[in-house]
Amino acid sequence: QTKKRNNPRVPLQVNVVIRSSLQSLREKIDQLKELLLRAVSTRQITQLEGDRRQNLVDDLLTRHKQLEASYKNEGPEPDVTRSSLMTGGVKRGVTNPWLMEESEETRGLGFDDLRQQQRRIIEEQDAGLDALSSIISRQKQMGQEIGNELDEQNEIIDDLTNLVENTDGRLRSQTRHVKMVDRKSTSCG
């Protein structure tokens, strides 16, 4: 009977795999950060969505640091770290952004589908803005036409006022003549 002996190289291989995985994770987080900055700067995503995703990337960085600290035995107890990674942190009241409910509109969609949906939404918004612009242009035109009509109506009213004043003046003048003629005729006759 031969006893199986533990291979002393196994822990070394595990350490190499862990270090490699941690390095790979850090590189992927950095790539995510770069892609996120590019997406926000080119307006592929809204600033609000960019901020939400930045919080997720920051959370990943924090978790990466926790993993490194745990690996180097610098952090809290391994069980605490492991459970905090799964539940969203040891701080009470802090919600895990990975556990947040995704909206019905985006649930199950891939990156390309999300991008296509975002483009469709932007196109719909652009169409709505175009319609709003044409409505506002039409209202501006109507306002200008109403203003022109009011100017014409004011000129007509001014002309009528002048005519009424002239007619009133002539009427008074004629009324004085009639009174004068009436006085003369009564005094003569």
Coordinates of C-alpha atoms in Angstrom, one line a residue:
Q1 CA 0.0 0.0 0.0
T2 CA 1.4 3.3 -1.0
K3 CA 0.3 6.5 0.5
K4 CA -0.7 9.3 -1.8
R5 CA 1.4 12.3 -0.9
N6 CA 0.1 15.8 -1.5
N7 CA 1.9 17.5 -4.3
P8 CA 3.8 20.4 -2.8
R9 CA 3.5 22.3 -6.1
V10 CA -0.4 22.5 -5.9
P11 CA -0.4 25.5 -3.5
L12 CA 2.1 27.2 -5.8
Q13 CA -0.1 26.5 -8.8
V14 CA -3.2 27.8 -7.0
N15 CA -1.3 31.0 -6.0
V16 CA -0.2 31.6 -9.6
V17 CA -3.8 31.1 -10.8
I18 CA -5.1 33.4 -8.1
R19 CA -2.6 36.1 -8.9
S20 CA -3.2 35.7 -12.6
S21 CA -7.0 35.9 -12.1
L22 CA -6.7 39.0 -9.9
Q23 CA -4.4 40.7 -12.5
S24 CA -6.9 39.7 -15.3
L25 CA -9.8 41.1 -13.2
R26 CA -8.0 44.4 -12.7
E27 CA -7.2 44.7 -16.4
K28 CA -10.8 43.9 -17.3
I29 CA -12.1 46.5 -14.8
D30 CA -9.7 49.1 -16.3
Q31 CA -11.0 48.2 -19.8
L32 CA -14.6 48.6 -18.5
K33 CA -13.6 52.0 -17.1
E34 CA -12.1 53.1 -20.4
L35 CA -15.1 51.9 -22.4
L36 CA -17.5 53.6 -20.1
L37 CA -15.6 56.9 -20.4
R38 CA -15.6 56.6 -24.2
A39 CA -19.4 55.7 -24.2
V40 CA -20.2 58.8 -22.1
S41 CA -18.0 61.1 -24.0
T42 CA -19.4 60.0 -27.4
R43 CA -22.9 60.2 -26.0
Q44 CA -23.6 56.5 -26.7
I45 CA -25.2 56.5 -23.2
T46 CA -26.8 59.2 -21.1
Q47 CA -24.8 60.9 -18.3
L48 CA -27.3 59.4 -15.8
E49 CA -26.6 55.9 -17.1
G50 CA -22.9 56.6 -17.2
D51 CA -23.0 57.6 -13.5
R52 CA -24.9 54.4 -12.7
R53 CA -22.4 52.3 -14.5
Q54 CA -19.5 54.2 -13.0
N55 CA -20.9 53.3 -9.5
L56 CA -20.9 49.6 -10.6
V57 CA -17.3 49.9 -11.8
D58 CA -16.3 51.5 -8.6
D59 CA -17.9 48.7 -6.7
L60 CA -16.0 46.2 -8.8
L61 CA -12.7 48.0 -7.9
T62 CA -13.6 47.9 -4.2
R63 CA -14.4 44.2 -4.5
H64 CA -11.1 43.7 -6.4
K65 CA -9.2 45.4 -3.5
Q66 CA -11.1 43.2 -1.0
L67 CA -10.1 40.1 -2.9
E68 CA -6.4 41.2 -3.0
A69 CA -6.5 42.0 0.7
S70 CA -8.1 38.7 1.5
Y71 CA -5.5 36.9 -0.7
K72 CA -2.7 38.6 1.1
N73 CA -4.4 38.0 4.5
E74 CA -4.5 41.8 5.1
G75 CA -8.3 42.1 5.2
P76 CA -11.1 40.9 7.4
E77 CA -11.8 37.3 8.1
P78 CA -12.1 35.3 4.9
D79 CA -15.7 34.3 5.7
V80 CA -16.7 37.9 6.2
T81 CA -15.1 38.9 3.0
R82 CA -16.7 36.0 1.0
S83 CA -20.1 36.8 2.4
S84 CA -19.8 40.5 1.9
L85 CA -18.8 39.9 -1.7
M86 CA -22.0 37.9 -2.3
T87 CA -24.3 40.2 -0.4
G88 CA -23.0 43.6 -1.5
G89 CA -20.6 44.7 1.3
V90 CA -20.3 44.6 5.0
K91 CA -21.7 48.1 5.5
R92 CA -25.3 48.0 6.5
G93 CA -27.8 49.9 4.4
V94 CA -25.6 49.8 1.3
T95 CA -27.4 48.0 -1.5
N96 CA -25.5 45.9 -4.0
P97 CA -26.0 47.4 -7.4
W98 CA -25.7 44.0 -9.0
L99 CA -28.8 42.9 -7.0
M100 CA -30.9 45.8 -8.2
E101 CA -34.0 45.0 -10.2
E102 CA -33.5 45.5 -13.9
S103 CA -36.4 47.2 -15.7
E104 CA -38.7 45.1 -17.9
E105 CA -37.6 46.9 -21.0
T106 CA -34.0 45.9 -20.7
R107 CA -34.2 42.5 -19.0
G108 CA -32.7 39.8 -21.0
L109 CA -31.2 42.2 -23.6
G110 CA -27.6 42.0 -24.7
F111 CA -25.2 44.9 -25.3
D112 CA -26.1 45.2 -29.0
D113 CA -29.8 45.0 -28.2
L114 CA -29.5 47.7 -25.5
R115 CA -27.5 49.9 -27.9
Q116 CA -30.2 49.4 -30.6
Q117 CA -33.0 50.1 -28.1
Q118 CA -31.1 53.3 -27.1
R119 CA -30.7 54.4 -30.7
R120 CA -34.4 53.8 -31.3
I121 CA -35.3 55.9 -28.2
I122 CA -33.0 58.6 -29.4
E123 CA -34.6 58.5 -32.9
E124 CA -38.1 58.7 -31.3
Q125 CA -36.9 61.7 -29.3
D126 CA -35.5 63.4 -32.3
A127 CA -38.7 62.8 -34.2
G128 CA -40.6 64.3 -31.3
L129 CA -38.3 67.3 -31.2
D130 CA -38.7 67.7 -35.0
A131 CA -42.5 67.7 -34.6
L132 CA -42.3 70.1 -31.7
S133 CA -40.1 72.4 -33.8
S134 CA -42.6 72.4 -36.7
I135 CA -45.5 73.1 -34.3
I136 CA -43.6 76.0 -32.7
S137 CA -42.7 77.4 -36.2
R138 CA -46.3 77.2 -37.2
Q139 CA -47.4 79.0 -34.0
K140 CA -44.7 81.6 -34.6
Q141 CA -46.1 82.1 -38.1
M142 CA -49.7 82.3 -36.8
G143 CA -48.6 84.9 -34.2
Q144 CA -47.0 87.0 -36.8
E145 CA -50.1 86.8 -39.0
I146 CA -52.3 87.8 -36.0
G147 CA -49.9 90.7 -35.3
N148 CA -50.2 91.8 -38.9
E149 CA -54.0 91.5 -38.8
L150 CA -54.1 93.6 -35.6
D151 CA -52.0 96.3 -37.2
E152 CA -54.4 96.4 -40.1
Q153 CA -57.4 96.5 -37.8
N154 CA -55.8 99.3 -35.8
E155 CA -55.3 101.3 -39.0
I156 CA -58.9 100.8 -39.9
I157 CA -60.0 101.8 -36.4
D158 CA -57.8 104.9 -36.6
D159 CA -59.4 105.8 -40.0
L160 CA -62.9 105.2 -38.6
T161 CA -62.1 107.4 -35.6
N162 CA -60.9 110.2 -38.0
L163 CA -64.0 109.8 -40.1
V164 CA -66.3 109.9 -37.1
E165 CA -64.5 113.0 -35.7
N166 CA -64.8 114.7 -39.1
T167 CA -68.4 113.7 -39.4
D168 CA -69.1 114.9 -35.9
G169 CA -67.4 118.2 -36.6
R170 CA -69.4 118.7 -39.8
L171 CA -72.6 117.7 -38.0
R172 CA -72.0 120.2 -35.3
S173 CA -71.2 122.8 -37.9
Q174 CA -74.4 122.0 -39.8
T175 CA -76.4 122.0 -36.6
R176 CA -75.1 125.5 -35.8
H177 CA -76.0 126.7 -39.3
V178 CA -79.5 125.2 -39.0
K179 CA -80.0 126.9 -35.6
M180 CA -78.8 130.2 -37.1
V181 CA -81.1 129.8 -40.1
D182 CA -83.9 128.8 -37.8
R183 CA -83.3 131.9 -35.6
K184 CA -83.2 134.2 -38.6
S185 CA -86.3 132.7 -40.1
T186 CA -88.3 133.1 -36.8
S187 CA -87.0 136.6 -36.3
C188 CA -88.1 137.6 -39.8
G189 CA -91.3 136.1 -40.0

